């Protein structure tokens, strides 16, 4: 007898959850602002204890903690709350990998405004924000980015340094394009005392990178080139060029134009390394990388989350000999590495 298959009944749950997703954002923002995760990490595990530590009402803390447990940021046993491994690493201020500051950039109006009329962006095929969207020269969003995102990028910067074996690489000259906070180039310089970094970005952004280089003790090996990455003269003799979270802002012709400049700046055998959100060819997996293209639709005129095959063609058209894709766990981004 054939097994009877019961079709799942249609449900409005996904619809309701999508329209309520802002609650997750605001709950997380509130918890970071109150230092709730740090309080629980310190041992204030009950609503009463956490309320005292955070300067909030016990009722408010209880409801917030229960909600954060429901969505996966906390655990709960009896009346006691605990941090998940992810929360302990990235949202407890005592952690070296604390990423709570990223909230300032990721939830700023400069980032979220592009979603206020997304239907119009879909009709147009690009952002409906004025001018070039968040790609306008000297846009203040990138200063906010530089201040907010350094902590979140510390882990991938370290992973890249280890994957490229930077500590044993000897003397190197590295170009850090759209350096922002500068953490990627700075981290490489910390791992190799014979490595020099040249950072390119808007002048107001490079101020943050310079401050971070000073704090990290590598200022003597860190210099800057202010201006547009498409227009400034890079010079030459680079062993490595970093393109971290940059190429996705532009269309394919613009990317290829930039990569041609990068190719010319590298020594023979030099490498260009792009940290990117790279979806599979189906463009719907893996979810974090595939979903990133919507951010580009809302915030840029023509940016996208490109597949590896698309990156292969871009780098090949720019003159690179071969390109490879490497995963960068536990992050949800990938490395595209191209050799001259």
Short mmCIF file of C-alpha atoms in Angstrom, two decimals:
data_model
loop_
_atom_site.label_atom_id
_atom_site.label_comp_id
_atom_site.label_asym_id
_atom_site.label_seq_id
_atom_site.Cartn_x
_atom_site.Cartn_y
_atom_site.Cartn_z
CA UNK A 1 0.00 0.00 0.00
CA UNK A 2 1.43 3.36 -0.99
CA UNK A 3 2.30 5.69 1.87
CA UNK A 4 -0.04 8.61 2.07
CA UNK A 5 1.69 11.98 2.04
CA UNK A 6 -0.04 14.78 3.87
CA UNK A 7 0.62 18.18 2.38
CA UNK A 8 1.68 20.84 4.82
CA UNK A 9 -1.05 23.34 5.44
CA UNK A 10 -0.36 26.90 4.29
CA UNK A 11 0.61 29.14 7.19
CA UNK A 12 0.95 32.92 7.64
CA UNK A 13 3.91 32.42 10.02
CA UNK A 14 6.64 33.43 7.56
CA UNK A 15 4.64 36.50 6.52
CA UNK A 16 4.15 37.53 10.16
CA UNK A 17 7.80 36.93 11.09
CA UNK A 18 9.06 38.95 8.12
CA UNK A 19 6.88 41.93 8.93
CA UNK A 20 7.95 41.73 12.58
CA UNK A 21 11.68 41.38 11.88
CA UNK A 22 12.35 44.92 13.08
CA UNK A 23 11.62 43.65 16.61
CA UNK A 24 14.78 41.53 16.49
CA UNK A 25 16.86 44.51 15.45
CA UNK A 26 15.49 46.75 18.17
CA UNK A 27 15.76 44.06 20.85
CA UNK A 28 19.42 43.51 20.00
CA UNK A 29 20.09 47.25 19.95
CA UNK A 30 18.47 47.61 23.37
CA UNK A 31 20.50 44.75 24.81
CA UNK A 32 23.76 46.21 23.51
CA UNK A 33 22.89 49.69 24.77
CA UNK A 34 22.04 48.31 28.23
CA UNK A 35 25.18 46.10 28.24
CA UNK A 36 22.87 43.21 29.04
CA UNK A 37 25.11 40.52 27.52
CA UNK A 38 28.09 41.80 29.48
CA UNK A 39 26.03 41.82 32.68
CA UNK A 40 24.97 38.20 32.21
CA UNK A 41 28.54 37.25 31.32
CA UNK A 42 29.69 38.82 34.58
CA UNK A 43 27.26 36.63 36.50
CA UNK A 44 24.10 38.76 36.74
CA UNK A 45 22.11 35.80 35.46
CA UNK A 46 18.62 36.50 36.81
CA UNK A 47 16.29 39.26 35.69
CA UNK A 48 16.59 40.86 39.12
CA UNK A 49 20.40 40.85 39.11
CA UNK A 50 20.67 41.96 35.47
CA UNK A 51 18.16 44.75 36.06
CA UNK A 52 20.28 46.11 38.90
CA UNK A 53 23.46 45.88 36.82
CA UNK A 54 21.86 47.50 33.74
CA UNK A 55 19.89 50.21 35.55
CA UNK A 56 16.58 48.94 34.19
CA UNK A 57 13.28 47.56 35.47
CA UNK A 58 13.14 43.88 36.40
CA UNK A 59 10.01 43.43 34.29
CA UNK A 60 11.67 45.02 31.26
CA UNK A 61 14.78 42.89 31.60
CA UNK A 62 12.76 39.70 32.04
CA UNK A 63 10.74 40.33 28.89
CA UNK A 64 13.81 41.33 26.88
CA UNK A 65 15.81 38.31 28.07
CA UNK A 66 12.99 35.92 27.28
CA UNK A 67 12.69 37.39 23.80
CA UNK A 68 16.45 37.15 23.24
CA UNK A 69 16.26 33.52 24.34
CA UNK A 70 13.47 32.85 21.84
CA UNK A 71 15.56 34.24 18.96
CA UNK A 72 18.75 32.47 19.98
CA UNK A 73 20.96 35.03 21.70
CA UNK A 74 20.52 33.70 25.25
CA UNK A 75 19.88 30.41 27.01
CA UNK A 76 17.56 29.93 29.97
CA UNK A 77 17.41 27.39 32.78
CA UNK A 78 14.83 28.04 35.44
CA UNK A 79 15.09 31.76 36.16
CA UNK A 80 18.72 32.05 35.07
CA UNK A 81 19.93 33.28 31.72
CA UNK A 82 23.20 32.45 30.00
CA UNK A 83 25.21 33.48 26.95
CA UNK A 84 25.47 31.29 23.88
CA UNK A 85 29.05 30.75 22.59
CA UNK A 86 28.43 33.26 19.78
CA UNK A 87 26.98 35.85 22.14
CA UNK A 88 29.81 35.43 24.62
CA UNK A 89 32.39 35.99 21.92
CA UNK A 90 30.85 38.88 20.03
CA UNK A 91 28.49 40.70 22.40
CA UNK A 92 30.15 40.58 25.82
CA UNK A 93 32.24 43.76 26.05
CA UNK A 94 34.95 41.89 27.93
CA UNK A 95 35.69 39.80 24.81
CA UNK A 96 38.56 40.80 22.52
CA UNK A 97 36.23 40.05 19.60
CA UNK A 98 33.41 42.31 20.85
CA UNK A 99 31.37 43.45 17.86
CA UNK A 100 28.59 45.47 19.47
CA UNK A 101 29.98 48.69 18.05
CA UNK A 102 29.05 47.46 14.56
CA UNK A 103 25.46 48.29 15.46
CA UNK A 104 26.27 51.97 14.93
CA UNK A 105 26.95 51.39 11.23
CA UNK A 106 24.65 48.50 10.38
CA UNK A 107 21.53 50.19 11.77
CA UNK A 108 22.35 53.80 10.89
CA UNK A 109 19.90 55.75 8.70
CA UNK A 110 22.67 56.08 6.13
CA UNK A 111 22.42 52.32 5.64
CA UNK A 112 18.74 51.69 6.28
CA UNK A 113 17.27 54.63 4.34
CA UNK A 114 17.81 52.81 1.07
CA UNK A 115 15.20 50.26 2.14
CA UNK A 116 12.48 52.81 2.84
CA UNK A 117 11.26 52.67 -0.77
CA UNK A 118 12.62 49.34 -1.93
CA UNK A 119 9.87 48.87 -4.52
CA UNK A 120 11.14 51.99 -6.28
CA UNK A 121 14.69 50.62 -6.19
CA UNK A 122 13.43 47.35 -7.71
CA UNK A 123 11.68 49.26 -10.50
CA UNK A 124 14.80 51.30 -11.17
CA UNK A 125 17.30 48.47 -10.72
CA UNK A 126 19.39 50.44 -8.23
CA UNK A 127 19.24 52.77 -5.26
CA UNK A 128 16.79 55.66 -5.24
CA UNK A 129 18.91 57.58 -2.77
CA UNK A 130 20.30 60.80 -4.20
CA UNK A 131 23.35 60.77 -6.43
CA UNK A 132 25.50 57.66 -6.08
CA UNK A 133 23.81 56.56 -2.87
CA UNK A 134 26.35 55.69 -0.19
CA UNK A 135 29.10 55.78 -2.84
CA UNK A 136 29.12 59.58 -2.96
CA UNK A 137 32.66 60.94 -2.45
CA UNK A 138 33.52 61.52 1.22
CA UNK A 139 30.12 60.17 2.31
CA UNK A 140 29.97 60.29 6.14
CA UNK A 141 28.67 56.71 6.25
CA UNK A 142 32.22 55.45 5.73
CA UNK A 143 33.57 57.32 8.73
CA UNK A 144 30.83 55.67 10.78
CA UNK A 145 31.80 52.38 9.16
CA UNK A 146 35.45 52.85 10.10
CA UNK A 147 34.62 53.63 13.72
CA UNK A 148 32.00 50.90 14.12
CA UNK A 149 33.20 47.86 12.20
CA UNK A 150 36.81 47.40 13.31
CA UNK A 151 35.90 44.98 16.10
CA UNK A 152 33.77 42.80 13.85
CA UNK A 153 36.53 42.64 11.23
CA UNK A 154 39.30 41.62 13.65
CA UNK A 155 38.48 37.93 13.27
CA UNK A 156 38.45 37.76 9.45
CA UNK A 157 41.60 39.90 9.36
CA UNK A 158 43.40 37.39 11.57
CA UNK A 159 42.06 34.45 9.55
CA UNK A 160 43.29 36.04 6.31
CA UNK A 161 46.72 36.62 7.79
CA UNK A 162 46.98 32.97 8.81
CA UNK A 163 45.59 31.64 5.53
CA UNK A 164 48.14 33.66 3.54
CA UNK A 165 50.95 32.67 5.91
CA UNK A 166 51.84 36.33 6.40
CA UNK A 167 53.99 35.74 9.49
CA UNK A 168 56.50 33.71 7.46
CA UNK A 169 56.27 35.76 4.25
CA UNK A 170 59.30 37.97 4.86
CA UNK A 171 59.51 41.48 3.45
CA UNK A 172 56.23 42.57 1.87
CA UNK A 173 54.55 45.65 0.51
CA UNK A 174 50.76 45.59 0.84
CA UNK A 175 48.16 47.88 -0.72
CA UNK A 176 44.93 48.12 1.30
CA UNK A 177 42.22 49.51 -1.00
CA UNK A 178 39.16 51.13 0.62
CA UNK A 179 40.93 50.49 3.89
CA UNK A 180 38.25 52.02 6.12
CA UNK A 181 39.29 51.27 9.69
CA UNK A 182 42.51 49.79 8.32
CA UNK A 183 42.24 46.63 10.42
CA UNK A 184 43.05 44.23 7.60
CA UNK A 185 46.34 45.81 6.64
CA UNK A 186 47.17 46.64 10.25
CA UNK A 187 46.63 43.02 11.34
CA UNK A 188 48.97 41.78 8.61
CA UNK A 189 51.58 44.29 9.76
CA UNK A 190 51.23 43.08 13.35
CA UNK A 191 51.89 39.51 12.22
CA UNK A 192 54.91 40.40 10.08
CA UNK A 193 57.44 43.02 11.28
CA UNK A 194 58.82 43.29 7.73
CA UNK A 195 55.51 44.26 6.14
CA UNK A 196 54.66 47.77 4.96
CA UNK A 197 51.03 48.85 4.39
CA UNK A 198 49.75 51.57 2.07
CA UNK A 199 46.09 52.40 2.73
CA UNK A 200 43.78 54.03 0.17
CA UNK A 201 40.49 55.70 1.11
CA UNK A 202 38.80 59.08 1.46
CA UNK A 203 40.81 61.53 3.62
CA UNK A 204 38.21 61.66 6.42
CA UNK A 205 38.18 57.87 6.63
CA UNK A 206 41.94 57.48 6.62
CA UNK A 207 42.09 59.52 9.82
CA UNK A 208 40.49 56.54 11.58
CA UNK A 209 42.86 54.04 9.95
CA UNK A 210 45.86 56.13 10.99
CA UNK A 211 44.63 56.26 14.59
CA UNK A 212 44.18 52.49 14.60
CA UNK A 213 47.67 51.97 13.17
CA UNK A 214 49.09 54.10 15.97
CA UNK A 215 47.17 52.14 18.62
CA UNK A 216 48.40 48.88 17.11
CA UNK A 217 52.02 50.01 17.15
CA UNK A 218 52.54 49.80 13.37
CA UNK A 219 52.28 53.50 12.43
CA UNK A 220 55.90 53.57 11.22
CA UNK A 221 55.00 50.96 8.58
CA UNK A 222 51.60 52.38 7.67
CA UNK A 223 51.13 55.22 5.20
CA UNK A 224 48.14 56.52 3.29
CA UNK A 225 47.03 57.65 -0.16
CA UNK A 226 43.89 59.80 0.15
CA UNK A 227 41.32 59.82 -2.64
CA UNK A 228 39.21 57.59 -4.86
CA UNK A 229 40.56 54.10 -5.45
CA UNK A 230 39.61 54.54 -9.11
CA UNK A 231 41.59 57.75 -9.55
CA UNK A 232 44.67 57.87 -7.30
CA UNK A 233 48.09 56.61 -8.35
CA UNK A 234 48.90 53.47 -6.35
CA UNK A 235 52.53 53.36 -7.30
CA UNK A 236 53.89 49.83 -7.73
CA UNK A 237 55.95 47.01 -6.30
CA UNK A 238 53.16 45.49 -4.22
CA UNK A 239 53.27 41.83 -3.23
CA UNK A 240 49.67 41.83 -2.08
CA UNK A 241 46.59 43.97 -2.68
CA UNK A 242 43.66 43.77 -0.26
CA UNK A 243 40.15 44.40 -1.61
CA UNK A 244 38.01 43.78 1.45
CA UNK A 245 34.25 44.21 1.05
CA UNK A 246 34.70 46.61 -1.84
CA UNK A 247 34.08 45.11 -5.28
CA UNK A 248 30.43 44.32 -4.56
CA UNK A 249 29.60 48.04 -4.61
CA UNK A 250 30.15 48.34 -8.36
CA UNK A 251 29.07 46.86 -11.68
CA UNK A 252 31.29 44.48 -13.65
CA UNK A 253 32.93 47.09 -15.96
CA UNK A 254 33.89 49.23 -12.95
CA UNK A 255 35.30 46.20 -11.11
CA UNK A 256 37.37 45.18 -14.14
CA UNK A 257 38.69 48.72 -14.52
CA UNK A 258 39.81 48.73 -10.89
CA UNK A 259 41.32 45.26 -11.14
CA UNK A 260 43.39 46.35 -14.13
CA UNK A 261 44.93 49.06 -11.90
CA UNK A 262 45.51 46.48 -9.20
CA UNK A 263 47.16 44.11 -11.67
CA UNK A 264 49.52 46.85 -12.83
CA UNK A 265 50.53 47.68 -9.25
CA UNK A 266 51.50 44.10 -8.36
CA UNK A 267 54.89 42.49 -8.82
CA UNK A 268 54.98 39.30 -10.93
CA UNK A 269 53.53 36.52 -8.82
CA UNK A 270 51.78 39.05 -6.57
CA UNK A 271 48.26 38.40 -5.39
CA UNK A 272 45.01 40.30 -5.13
CA UNK A 273 42.79 39.15 -2.26
CA UNK A 274 39.11 40.08 -2.16
CA UNK A 275 36.97 39.37 0.90
CA UNK A 276 33.43 39.05 -0.41
CA UNK A 277 29.92 37.67 -0.09
CA UNK A 278 30.01 35.01 -2.82
CA UNK A 279 26.75 33.18 -3.58
CA UNK A 280 26.63 29.90 -5.44
CA UNK A 281 25.62 29.92 -9.10
CA UNK A 282 21.97 29.40 -8.06
CA UNK A 283 22.19 32.85 -6.36
CA UNK A 284 20.05 31.64 -3.41
CA UNK A 285 22.68 29.72 -1.43
CA UNK A 286 24.38 30.07 0.97
CA UNK A 287 21.77 32.40 2.52
CA UNK A 288 24.01 35.15 4.01
CA UNK A 289 25.99 35.61 0.80
CA UNK A 290 22.98 35.32 -1.49
CA UNK A 291 20.89 37.77 0.54
CA UNK A 292 23.61 40.42 0.43
CA UNK A 293 22.69 41.47 -3.11
CA UNK A 294 19.55 43.14 -1.73
CA UNK A 295 21.72 45.52 0.31
CA UNK A 296 23.50 46.50 -2.86
CA UNK A 297 20.22 47.07 -4.70
CA UNK A 298 18.99 49.36 -1.91
CA UNK A 299 22.21 51.29 -1.33
CA UNK A 300 24.17 51.43 -4.59
CA UNK A 301 23.43 52.25 -8.24
CA UNK A 302 24.72 48.95 -9.63
CA UNK A 303 26.43 46.82 -6.97
CA UNK A 304 25.77 43.10 -6.51
CA UNK A 305 26.85 39.91 -4.76
CA UNK A 306 28.85 38.21 -7.50
CA UNK A 307 29.33 34.48 -7.96
CA UNK A 308 32.80 32.97 -8.12
CA UNK A 309 32.46 32.35 -11.85
CA UNK A 310 31.74 36.06 -12.29
CA UNK A 311 34.82 36.96 -10.24
CA UNK A 312 36.90 34.54 -12.28
CA UNK A 313 35.92 36.35 -15.47
CA UNK A 314 36.56 39.80 -13.95
CA UNK A 315 40.05 38.88 -12.76
CA UNK A 316 40.85 37.11 -16.05
CA UNK A 317 39.75 40.14 -18.08
CA UNK A 318 42.00 42.28 -15.89
CA UNK A 319 45.00 40.10 -16.75
CA UNK A 320 45.29 37.76 -13.75
CA UNK A 321 46.61 34.27 -14.44
CA UNK A 322 44.42 32.23 -12.10
CA UNK A 323 41.81 32.72 -9.41
CA UNK A 324 40.72 30.53 -6.52
CA UNK A 325 37.93 30.63 -3.95
CA UNK A 326 38.56 29.83 -0.29
CA UNK A 327 36.11 29.57 2.56
CA UNK A 328 36.85 31.59 5.69
CA UNK A 329 35.04 29.82 8.55
CA UNK A 330 33.53 30.66 10.95
CA UNK A 331 32.70 33.86 9.01
CA UNK A 332 30.06 33.81 6.27
CA UNK A 333 32.31 35.49 3.71
CA UNK A 334 34.76 33.99 1.26
CA UNK A 335 38.18 34.90 -0.12
CA UNK A 336 38.76 35.34 -3.84
CA UNK A 337 42.50 35.09 -4.43
CA UNK A 338 43.97 35.98 -7.83
CA UNK A 339 47.61 35.71 -8.86
CA UNK A 340 49.42 37.89 -11.39
#
